[in-house]
mmCIF file of C-alpha atoms in Angstrom:
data_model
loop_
_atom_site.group_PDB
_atom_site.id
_atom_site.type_symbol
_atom_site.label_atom_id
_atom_site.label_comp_id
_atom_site.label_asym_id
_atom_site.label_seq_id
_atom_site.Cartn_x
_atom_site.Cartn_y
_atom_site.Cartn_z
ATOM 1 C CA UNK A 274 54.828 43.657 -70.848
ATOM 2 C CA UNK A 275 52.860 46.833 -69.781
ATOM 3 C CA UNK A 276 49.978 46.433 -67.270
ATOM 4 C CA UNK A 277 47.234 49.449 -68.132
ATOM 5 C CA UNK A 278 45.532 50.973 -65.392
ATOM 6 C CA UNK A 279 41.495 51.081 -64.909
ATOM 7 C CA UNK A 280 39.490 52.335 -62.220
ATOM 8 C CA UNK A 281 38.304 50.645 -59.290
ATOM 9 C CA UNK A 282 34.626 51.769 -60.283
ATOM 10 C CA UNK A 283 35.152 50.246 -63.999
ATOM 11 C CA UNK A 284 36.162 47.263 -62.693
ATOM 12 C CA UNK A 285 34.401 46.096 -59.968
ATOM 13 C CA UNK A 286 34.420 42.391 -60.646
ATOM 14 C CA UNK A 287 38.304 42.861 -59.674
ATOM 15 C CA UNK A 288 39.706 41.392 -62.702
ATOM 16 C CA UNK A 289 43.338 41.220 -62.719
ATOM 17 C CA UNK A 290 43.881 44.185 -64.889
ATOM 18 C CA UNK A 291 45.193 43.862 -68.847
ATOM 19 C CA UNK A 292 48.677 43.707 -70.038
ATOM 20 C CA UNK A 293 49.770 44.553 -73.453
ATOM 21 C CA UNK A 294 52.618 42.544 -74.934
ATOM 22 C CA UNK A 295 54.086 43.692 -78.306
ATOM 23 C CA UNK A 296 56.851 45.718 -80.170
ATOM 24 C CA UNK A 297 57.085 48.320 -83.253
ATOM 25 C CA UNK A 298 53.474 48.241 -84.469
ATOM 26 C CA UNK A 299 52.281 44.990 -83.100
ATOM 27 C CA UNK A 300 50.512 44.755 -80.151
ATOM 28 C CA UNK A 301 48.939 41.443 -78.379
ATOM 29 C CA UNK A 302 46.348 42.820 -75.536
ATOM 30 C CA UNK A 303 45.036 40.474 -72.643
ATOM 31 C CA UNK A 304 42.259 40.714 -69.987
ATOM 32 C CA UNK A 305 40.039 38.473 -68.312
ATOM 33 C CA UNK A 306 35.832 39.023 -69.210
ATOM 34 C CA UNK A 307 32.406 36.872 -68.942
ATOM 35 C CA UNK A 308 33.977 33.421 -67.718
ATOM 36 C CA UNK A 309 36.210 33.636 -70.515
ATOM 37 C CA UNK A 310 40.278 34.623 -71.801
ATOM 38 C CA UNK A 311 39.470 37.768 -73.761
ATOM 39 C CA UNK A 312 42.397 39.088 -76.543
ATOM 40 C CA UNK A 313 42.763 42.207 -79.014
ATOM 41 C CA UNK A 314 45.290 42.155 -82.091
ATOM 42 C CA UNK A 315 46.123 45.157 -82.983
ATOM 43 C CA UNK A 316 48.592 45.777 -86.156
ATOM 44 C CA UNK A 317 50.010 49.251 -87.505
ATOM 45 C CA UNK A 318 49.101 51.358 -84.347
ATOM 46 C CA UNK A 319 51.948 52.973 -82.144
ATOM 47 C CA UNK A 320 52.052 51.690 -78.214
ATOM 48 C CA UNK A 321 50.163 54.700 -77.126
ATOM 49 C CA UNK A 322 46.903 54.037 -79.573
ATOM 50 C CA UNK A 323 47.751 50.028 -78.172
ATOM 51 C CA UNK A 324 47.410 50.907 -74.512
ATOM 52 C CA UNK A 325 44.449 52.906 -75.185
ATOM 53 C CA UNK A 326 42.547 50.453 -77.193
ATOM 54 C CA UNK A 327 43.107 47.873 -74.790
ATOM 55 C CA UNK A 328 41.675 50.233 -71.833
ATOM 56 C CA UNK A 329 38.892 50.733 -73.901
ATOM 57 C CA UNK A 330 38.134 47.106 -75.150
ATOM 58 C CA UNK A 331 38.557 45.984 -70.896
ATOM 59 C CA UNK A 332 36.696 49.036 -69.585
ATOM 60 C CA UNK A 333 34.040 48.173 -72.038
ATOM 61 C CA UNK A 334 33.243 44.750 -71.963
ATOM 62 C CA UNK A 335 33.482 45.039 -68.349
ATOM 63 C CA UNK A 336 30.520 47.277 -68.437
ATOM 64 C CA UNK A 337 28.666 45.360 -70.910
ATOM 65 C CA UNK A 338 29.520 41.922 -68.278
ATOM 66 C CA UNK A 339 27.955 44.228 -65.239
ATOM 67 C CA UNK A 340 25.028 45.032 -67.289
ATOM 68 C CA UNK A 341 24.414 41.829 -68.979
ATOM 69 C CA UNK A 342 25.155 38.939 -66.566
ATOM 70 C CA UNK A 343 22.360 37.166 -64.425
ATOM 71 C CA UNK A 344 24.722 36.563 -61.905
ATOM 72 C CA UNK A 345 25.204 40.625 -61.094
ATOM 73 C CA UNK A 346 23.043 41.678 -58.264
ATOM 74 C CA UNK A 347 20.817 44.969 -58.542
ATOM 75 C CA UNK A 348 22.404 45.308 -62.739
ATOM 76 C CA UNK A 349 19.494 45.250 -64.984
ATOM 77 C CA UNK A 350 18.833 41.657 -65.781
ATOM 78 C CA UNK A 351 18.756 40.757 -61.946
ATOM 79 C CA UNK A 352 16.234 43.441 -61.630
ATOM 80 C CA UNK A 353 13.759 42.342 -63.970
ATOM 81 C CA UNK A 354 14.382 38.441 -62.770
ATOM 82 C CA UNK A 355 13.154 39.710 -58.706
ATOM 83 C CA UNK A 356 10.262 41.724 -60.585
ATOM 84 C CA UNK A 357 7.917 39.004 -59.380
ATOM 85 C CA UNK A 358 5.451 39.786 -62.194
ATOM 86 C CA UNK A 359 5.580 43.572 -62.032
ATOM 87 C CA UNK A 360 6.689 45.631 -65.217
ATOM 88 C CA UNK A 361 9.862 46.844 -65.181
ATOM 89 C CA UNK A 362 11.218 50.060 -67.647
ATOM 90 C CA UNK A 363 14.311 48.656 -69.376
ATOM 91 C CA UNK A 364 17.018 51.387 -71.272
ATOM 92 C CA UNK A 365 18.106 51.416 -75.217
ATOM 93 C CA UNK A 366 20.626 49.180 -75.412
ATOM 94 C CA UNK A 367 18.603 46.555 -73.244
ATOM 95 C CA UNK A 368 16.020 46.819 -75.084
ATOM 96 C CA UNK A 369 17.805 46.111 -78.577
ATOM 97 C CA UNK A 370 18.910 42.430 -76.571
ATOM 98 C CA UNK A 371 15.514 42.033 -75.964
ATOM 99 C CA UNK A 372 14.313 42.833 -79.361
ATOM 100 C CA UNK A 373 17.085 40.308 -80.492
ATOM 101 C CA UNK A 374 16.149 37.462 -78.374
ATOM 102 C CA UNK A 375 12.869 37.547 -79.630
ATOM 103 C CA UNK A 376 13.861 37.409 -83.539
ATOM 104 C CA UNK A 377 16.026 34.541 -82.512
ATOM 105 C CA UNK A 378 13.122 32.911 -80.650
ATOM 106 C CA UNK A 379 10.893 33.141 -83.597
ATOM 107 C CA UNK A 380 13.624 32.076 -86.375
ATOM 108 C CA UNK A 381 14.212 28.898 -84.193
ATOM 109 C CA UNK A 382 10.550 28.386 -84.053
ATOM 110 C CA UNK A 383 10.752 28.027 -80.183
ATOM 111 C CA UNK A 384 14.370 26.277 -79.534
ATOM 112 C CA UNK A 385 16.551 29.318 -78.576
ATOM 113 C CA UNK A 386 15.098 30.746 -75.655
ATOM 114 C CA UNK A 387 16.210 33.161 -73.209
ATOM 115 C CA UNK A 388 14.105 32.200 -70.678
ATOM 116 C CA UNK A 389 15.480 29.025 -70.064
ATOM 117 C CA UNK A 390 18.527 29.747 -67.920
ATOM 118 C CA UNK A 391 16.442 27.696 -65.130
ATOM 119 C CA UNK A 392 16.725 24.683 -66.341
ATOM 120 C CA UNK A 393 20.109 24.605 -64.787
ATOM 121 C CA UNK A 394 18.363 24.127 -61.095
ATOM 122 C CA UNK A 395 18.055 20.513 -62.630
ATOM 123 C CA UNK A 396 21.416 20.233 -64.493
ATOM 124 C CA UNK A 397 24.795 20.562 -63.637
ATOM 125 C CA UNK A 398 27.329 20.575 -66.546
ATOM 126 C CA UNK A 399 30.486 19.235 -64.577
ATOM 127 C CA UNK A 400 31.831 16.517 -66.158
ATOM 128 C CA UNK A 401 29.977 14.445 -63.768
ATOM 129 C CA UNK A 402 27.013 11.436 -64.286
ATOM 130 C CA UNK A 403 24.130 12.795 -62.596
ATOM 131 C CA UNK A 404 21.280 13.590 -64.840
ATOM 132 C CA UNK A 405 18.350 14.814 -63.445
ATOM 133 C CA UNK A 406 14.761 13.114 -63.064
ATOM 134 C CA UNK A 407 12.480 13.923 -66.120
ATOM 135 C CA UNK A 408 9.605 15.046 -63.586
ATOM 136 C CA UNK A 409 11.990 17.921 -62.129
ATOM 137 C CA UNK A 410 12.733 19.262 -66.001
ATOM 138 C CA UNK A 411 9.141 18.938 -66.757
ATOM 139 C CA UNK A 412 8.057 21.611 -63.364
ATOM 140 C CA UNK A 413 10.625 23.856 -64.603
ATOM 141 C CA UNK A 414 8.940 23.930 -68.027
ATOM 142 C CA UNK A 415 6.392 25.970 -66.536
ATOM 143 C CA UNK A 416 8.828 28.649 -66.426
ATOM 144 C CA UNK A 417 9.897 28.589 -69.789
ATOM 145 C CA UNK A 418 8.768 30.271 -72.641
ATOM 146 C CA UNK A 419 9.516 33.629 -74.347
ATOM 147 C CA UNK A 420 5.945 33.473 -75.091
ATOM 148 C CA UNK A 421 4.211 33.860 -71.772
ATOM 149 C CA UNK A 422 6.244 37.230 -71.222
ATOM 150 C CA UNK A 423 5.186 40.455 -72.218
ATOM 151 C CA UNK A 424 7.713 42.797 -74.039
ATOM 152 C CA UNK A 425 5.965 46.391 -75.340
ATOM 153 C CA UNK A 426 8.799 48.763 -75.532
ATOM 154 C CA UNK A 427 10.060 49.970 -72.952
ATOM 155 C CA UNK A 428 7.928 47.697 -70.786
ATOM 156 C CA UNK A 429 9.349 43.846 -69.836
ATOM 157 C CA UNK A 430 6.379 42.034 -67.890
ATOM 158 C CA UNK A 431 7.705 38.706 -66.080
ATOM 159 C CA UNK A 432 5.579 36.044 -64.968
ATOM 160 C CA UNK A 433 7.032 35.316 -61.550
ATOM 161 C CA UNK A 434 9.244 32.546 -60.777
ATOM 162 C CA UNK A 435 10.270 33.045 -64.261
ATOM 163 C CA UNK A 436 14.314 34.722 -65.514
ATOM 164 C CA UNK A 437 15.719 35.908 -68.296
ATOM 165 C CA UNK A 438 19.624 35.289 -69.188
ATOM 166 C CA UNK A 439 21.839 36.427 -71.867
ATOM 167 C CA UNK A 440 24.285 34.021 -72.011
ATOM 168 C CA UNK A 441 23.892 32.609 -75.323
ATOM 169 C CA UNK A 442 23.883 35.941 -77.092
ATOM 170 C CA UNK A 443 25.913 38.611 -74.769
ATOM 171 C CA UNK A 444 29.533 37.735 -75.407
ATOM 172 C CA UNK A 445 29.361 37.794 -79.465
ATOM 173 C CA UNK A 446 27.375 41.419 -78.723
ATOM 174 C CA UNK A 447 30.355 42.530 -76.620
ATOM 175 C CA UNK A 448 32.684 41.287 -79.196
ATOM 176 C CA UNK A 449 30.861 42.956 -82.215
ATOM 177 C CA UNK A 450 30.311 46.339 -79.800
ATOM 178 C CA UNK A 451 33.814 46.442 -79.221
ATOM 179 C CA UNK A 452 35.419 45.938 -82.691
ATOM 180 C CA UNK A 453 33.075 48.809 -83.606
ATOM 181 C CA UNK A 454 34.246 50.922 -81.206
ATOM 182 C CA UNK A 455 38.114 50.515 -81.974
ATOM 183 C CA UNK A 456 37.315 50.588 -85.321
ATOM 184 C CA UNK A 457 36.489 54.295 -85.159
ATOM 185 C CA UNK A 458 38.893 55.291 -82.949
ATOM 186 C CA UNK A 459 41.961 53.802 -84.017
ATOM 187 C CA UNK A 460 44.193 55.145 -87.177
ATOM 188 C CA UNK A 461 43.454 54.405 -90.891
ATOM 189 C CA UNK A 462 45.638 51.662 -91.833
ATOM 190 C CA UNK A 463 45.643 49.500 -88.573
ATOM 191 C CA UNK A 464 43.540 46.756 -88.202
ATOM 192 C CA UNK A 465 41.965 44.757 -85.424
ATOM 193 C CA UNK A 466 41.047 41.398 -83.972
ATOM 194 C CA UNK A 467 38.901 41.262 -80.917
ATOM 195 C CA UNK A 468 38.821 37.079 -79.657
ATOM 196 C CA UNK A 469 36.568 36.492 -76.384
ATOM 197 C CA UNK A 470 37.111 32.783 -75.618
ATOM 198 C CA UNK A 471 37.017 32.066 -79.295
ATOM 199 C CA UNK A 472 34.490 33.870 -81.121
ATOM 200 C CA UNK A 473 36.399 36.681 -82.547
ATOM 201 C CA UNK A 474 35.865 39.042 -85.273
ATOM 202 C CA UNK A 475 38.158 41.218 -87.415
ATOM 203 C CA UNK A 476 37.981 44.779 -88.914
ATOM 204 C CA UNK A 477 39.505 43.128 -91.771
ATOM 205 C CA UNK A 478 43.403 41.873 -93.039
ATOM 206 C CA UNK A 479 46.262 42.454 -91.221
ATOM 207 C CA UNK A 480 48.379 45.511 -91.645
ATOM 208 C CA UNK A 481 50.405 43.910 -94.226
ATOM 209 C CA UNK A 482 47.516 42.496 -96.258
ATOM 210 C CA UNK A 483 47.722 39.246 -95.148
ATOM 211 C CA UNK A 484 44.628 37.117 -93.206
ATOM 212 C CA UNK A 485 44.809 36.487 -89.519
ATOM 213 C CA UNK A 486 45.373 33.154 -88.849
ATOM 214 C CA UNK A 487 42.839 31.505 -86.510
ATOM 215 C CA UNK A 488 43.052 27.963 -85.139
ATOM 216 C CA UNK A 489 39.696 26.024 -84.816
ATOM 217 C CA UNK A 490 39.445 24.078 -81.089
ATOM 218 C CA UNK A 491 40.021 20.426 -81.347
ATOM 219 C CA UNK A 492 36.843 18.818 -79.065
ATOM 220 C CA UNK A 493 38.905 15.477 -78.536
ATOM 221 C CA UNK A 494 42.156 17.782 -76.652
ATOM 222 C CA UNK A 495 41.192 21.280 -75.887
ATOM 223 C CA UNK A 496 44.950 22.548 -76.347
ATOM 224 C CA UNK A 497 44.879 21.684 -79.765
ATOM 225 C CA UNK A 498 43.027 22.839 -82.588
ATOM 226 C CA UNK A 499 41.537 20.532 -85.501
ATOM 227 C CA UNK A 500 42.977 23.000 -88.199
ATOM 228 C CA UNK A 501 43.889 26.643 -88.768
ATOM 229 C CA UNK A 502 41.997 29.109 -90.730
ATOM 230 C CA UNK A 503 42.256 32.334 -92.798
ATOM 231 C CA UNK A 504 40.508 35.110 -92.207
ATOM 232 C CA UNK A 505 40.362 38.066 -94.069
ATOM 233 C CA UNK A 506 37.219 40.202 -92.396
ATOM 234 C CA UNK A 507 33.847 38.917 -90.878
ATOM 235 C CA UNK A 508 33.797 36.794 -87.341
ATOM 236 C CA UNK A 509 33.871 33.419 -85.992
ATOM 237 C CA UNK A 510 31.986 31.832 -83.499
ATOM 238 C CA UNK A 511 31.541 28.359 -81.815
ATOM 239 C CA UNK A 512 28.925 26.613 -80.015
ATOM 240 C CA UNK A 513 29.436 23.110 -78.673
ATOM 241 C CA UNK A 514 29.891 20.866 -75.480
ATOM 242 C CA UNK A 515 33.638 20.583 -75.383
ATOM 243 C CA UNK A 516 33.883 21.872 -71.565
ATOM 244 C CA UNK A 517 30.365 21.594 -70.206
ATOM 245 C CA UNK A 518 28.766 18.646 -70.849
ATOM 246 C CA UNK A 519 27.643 15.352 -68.607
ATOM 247 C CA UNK A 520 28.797 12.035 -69.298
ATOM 248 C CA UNK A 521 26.362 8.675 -68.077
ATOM 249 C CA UNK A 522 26.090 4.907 -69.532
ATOM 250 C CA UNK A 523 28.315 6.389 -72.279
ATOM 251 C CA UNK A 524 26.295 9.127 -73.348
ATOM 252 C CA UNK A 525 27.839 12.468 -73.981
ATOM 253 C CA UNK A 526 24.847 15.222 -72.856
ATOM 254 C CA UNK A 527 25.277 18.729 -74.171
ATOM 255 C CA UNK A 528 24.241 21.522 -72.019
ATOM 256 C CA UNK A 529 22.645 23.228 -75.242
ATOM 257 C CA UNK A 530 19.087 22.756 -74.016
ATOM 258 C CA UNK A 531 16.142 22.003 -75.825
ATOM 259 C CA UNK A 532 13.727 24.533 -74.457
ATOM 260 C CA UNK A 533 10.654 22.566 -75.196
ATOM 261 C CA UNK A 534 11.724 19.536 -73.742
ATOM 262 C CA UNK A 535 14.163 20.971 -70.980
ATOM 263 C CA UNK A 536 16.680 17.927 -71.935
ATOM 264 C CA UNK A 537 19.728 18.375 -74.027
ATOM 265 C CA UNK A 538 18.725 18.189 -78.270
ATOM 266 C CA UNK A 539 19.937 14.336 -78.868
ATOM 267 C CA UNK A 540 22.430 14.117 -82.015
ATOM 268 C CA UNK A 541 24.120 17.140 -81.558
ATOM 269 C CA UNK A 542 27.664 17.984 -82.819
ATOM 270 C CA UNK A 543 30.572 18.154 -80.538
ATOM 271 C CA UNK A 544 31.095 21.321 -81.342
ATOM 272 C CA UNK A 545 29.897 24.284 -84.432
ATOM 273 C CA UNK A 546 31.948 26.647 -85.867
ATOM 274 C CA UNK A 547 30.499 29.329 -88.384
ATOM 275 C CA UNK A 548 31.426 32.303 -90.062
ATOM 276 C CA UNK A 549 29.426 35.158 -90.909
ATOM 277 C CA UNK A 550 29.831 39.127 -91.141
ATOM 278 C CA UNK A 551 29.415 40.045 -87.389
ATOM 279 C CA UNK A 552 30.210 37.430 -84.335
ATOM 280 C CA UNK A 553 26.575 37.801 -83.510
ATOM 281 C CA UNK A 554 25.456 36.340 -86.193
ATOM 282 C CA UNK A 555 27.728 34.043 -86.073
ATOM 283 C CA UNK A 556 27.087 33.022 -82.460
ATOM 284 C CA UNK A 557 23.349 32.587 -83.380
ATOM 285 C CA UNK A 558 23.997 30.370 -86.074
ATOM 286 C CA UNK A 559 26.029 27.870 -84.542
ATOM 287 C CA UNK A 560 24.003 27.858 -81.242
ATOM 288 C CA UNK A 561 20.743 27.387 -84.007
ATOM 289 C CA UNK A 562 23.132 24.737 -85.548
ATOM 290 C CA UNK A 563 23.312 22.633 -82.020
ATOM 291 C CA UNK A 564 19.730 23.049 -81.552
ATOM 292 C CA UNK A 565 18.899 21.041 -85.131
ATOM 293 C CA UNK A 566 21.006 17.963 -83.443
ATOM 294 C CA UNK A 567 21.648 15.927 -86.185
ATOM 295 C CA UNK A 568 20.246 17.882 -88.635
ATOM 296 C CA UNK A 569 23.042 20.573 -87.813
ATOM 297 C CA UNK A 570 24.953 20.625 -91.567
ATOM 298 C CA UNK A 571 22.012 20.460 -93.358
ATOM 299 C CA UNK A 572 21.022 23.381 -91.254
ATOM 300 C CA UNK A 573 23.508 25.562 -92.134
ATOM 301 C CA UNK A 574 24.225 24.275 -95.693
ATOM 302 C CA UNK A 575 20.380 26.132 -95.781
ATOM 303 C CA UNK A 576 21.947 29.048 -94.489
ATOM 304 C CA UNK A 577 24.725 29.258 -97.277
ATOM 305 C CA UNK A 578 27.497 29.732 -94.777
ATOM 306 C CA UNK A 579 30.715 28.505 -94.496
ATOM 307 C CA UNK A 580 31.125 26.365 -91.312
ATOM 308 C CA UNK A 581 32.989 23.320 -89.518
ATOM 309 C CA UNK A 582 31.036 20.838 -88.009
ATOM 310 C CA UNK A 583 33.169 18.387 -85.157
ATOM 311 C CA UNK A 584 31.661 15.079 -83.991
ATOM 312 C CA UNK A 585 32.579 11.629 -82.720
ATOM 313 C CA UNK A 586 34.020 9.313 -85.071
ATOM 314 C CA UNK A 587 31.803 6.788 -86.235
#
């Protein structure tokens, strides 16, 4: 096992740094990224061109995590949620997020929402049985809404009291932003798999020809997946409430939030699994999926997608 080497000042969350695992021309790279186990495959590349890629695939989603997360203090996103109503001058790249968010708000017709991160001053996803009282989601409604913000290029006005989070969109970015990038740089004939916490996407087959073999997680036992899959190019991504999720009178809540209602969409799968050509398309189809509760399959059987849909039995 080789440990690479990154800066102090590209890695200031102190993640334990990446190790790189592999022989000959196949290499197995491991970090740590946005709450999540983060892995590159790499096949036909020489351990110099596998230690690089894997300092490029950390050092870069480590940037994008210190840009994107709401939990950063002074990045971007933290200064736009203390703007207390004032407008605040956003960059390119935040921008295109932004721009994002609100496609996905308007193909949802209202249910994906970046603004809704608050809502989780009233829940906490920990296994536990406390729900919260229905008049503390409805006050927090008041700060919810994609609508009552005002987004001109380069300009993001925020009502105050009000925050924006990327959560449900920034780690199938970081994945698609990094394939691209190792895409370019590596050598013609190699081929890539980038996997943060399971949604992963590929540059296409393996070295040899063959698909990468991906295992879909099993809801019921976490270690385990419900069956293995091919893939050959595109991405992957779940959605689901297999680790966050409360549990009351025998009532499974999902912490996929129903904007509108600021309670979790009743019906939902266990868990959504779709594939698409890029992870964050992907990522916004399964979380879309969730949303429809149990009108999820039909949903994406609209969307003419393959995908694998996981709930209780019976």
């Amino acid at each position: 096992m080789t440990t690479i080497s990154v800066s102090p000042e590209d890695n200031p969350a102190k993640h334990p740094l990446p190790r790189l695992t592999g022989q000959q021309r196949s290499w197995h790279g491991r970090f740590e990224a946005m709450a999540s186990p983060c892995e590159i495959l790499l096949d036909g590349v020489v351990r110099k061109d596998a230690e690089q890629a894997l300092f490029h695939a950390a050092r870069e989603t480590w940037r994008l995590e210190r840009k994107f997360s709401r939990y950063v203090s002074g990045n971007p996103v933290d200064r736009i949620n203390q703007s207390k109503g004032e407008p605040v001058t956003v960059d390119d790249e935040l921008a295109l997020m932004l721009d994002y968010a609100a496609q996905c708000h308007e193909l949802s017709d209202g249910r994906f929402d970046i603004t809704s991160g608050v809502l989780r001053r009233a829940w906490r996803f920990d296994g536990s049985d406390h729900l919260p009282e229905k008049n503390e989601t409805d006050a927090l409604l008041d700060l919810v809404g994609w609508d009552k913000l005002n987004w001109q290029r380069p300009l993001l006005t925020l009502p105050k009291g009000m925050e924006i989070d990327f959560g449900g969109i920034g780690k199938e970015y970081a994945v698609d932003r990094v394939l691209l990038d190792l895409k370019r740089s590596l050598p013609e004939g190699s081929s890539v798999l980038v996997n943060f916490g399971g949604d992963l996407a590929c540059s296409g087959p393996r070295a040899n020809g063959k698909a990468w073999i991906v295992g879909v997680e099993n809801h019921r036992k976490l270690t385990d997946s419900s069956e293995t899959l091919s893939l050959r190019g595109g991405a992957l991504a779940t959605s689901g409430d297999s680790r966050r999720y409360l549990l009351k009178d025998g009532v499974r809540y999902s912490h996929i939030l129903d904007p509108r209602t600021g309670w979790p969409v009743p019906g939902a799968p266990h868990s959504v699994t779709v594939a698409a050509p890029t992870c964050t398309l992907a990522g916004m189809l399964a979380t879309f999926a969730m949303l429809q509760g149990a009108g999820a399959e039909r949903f994406l059987e609209e969307q003419d997608v393959a995908f694998w849909v996981q709930r209780s039995a019976g």
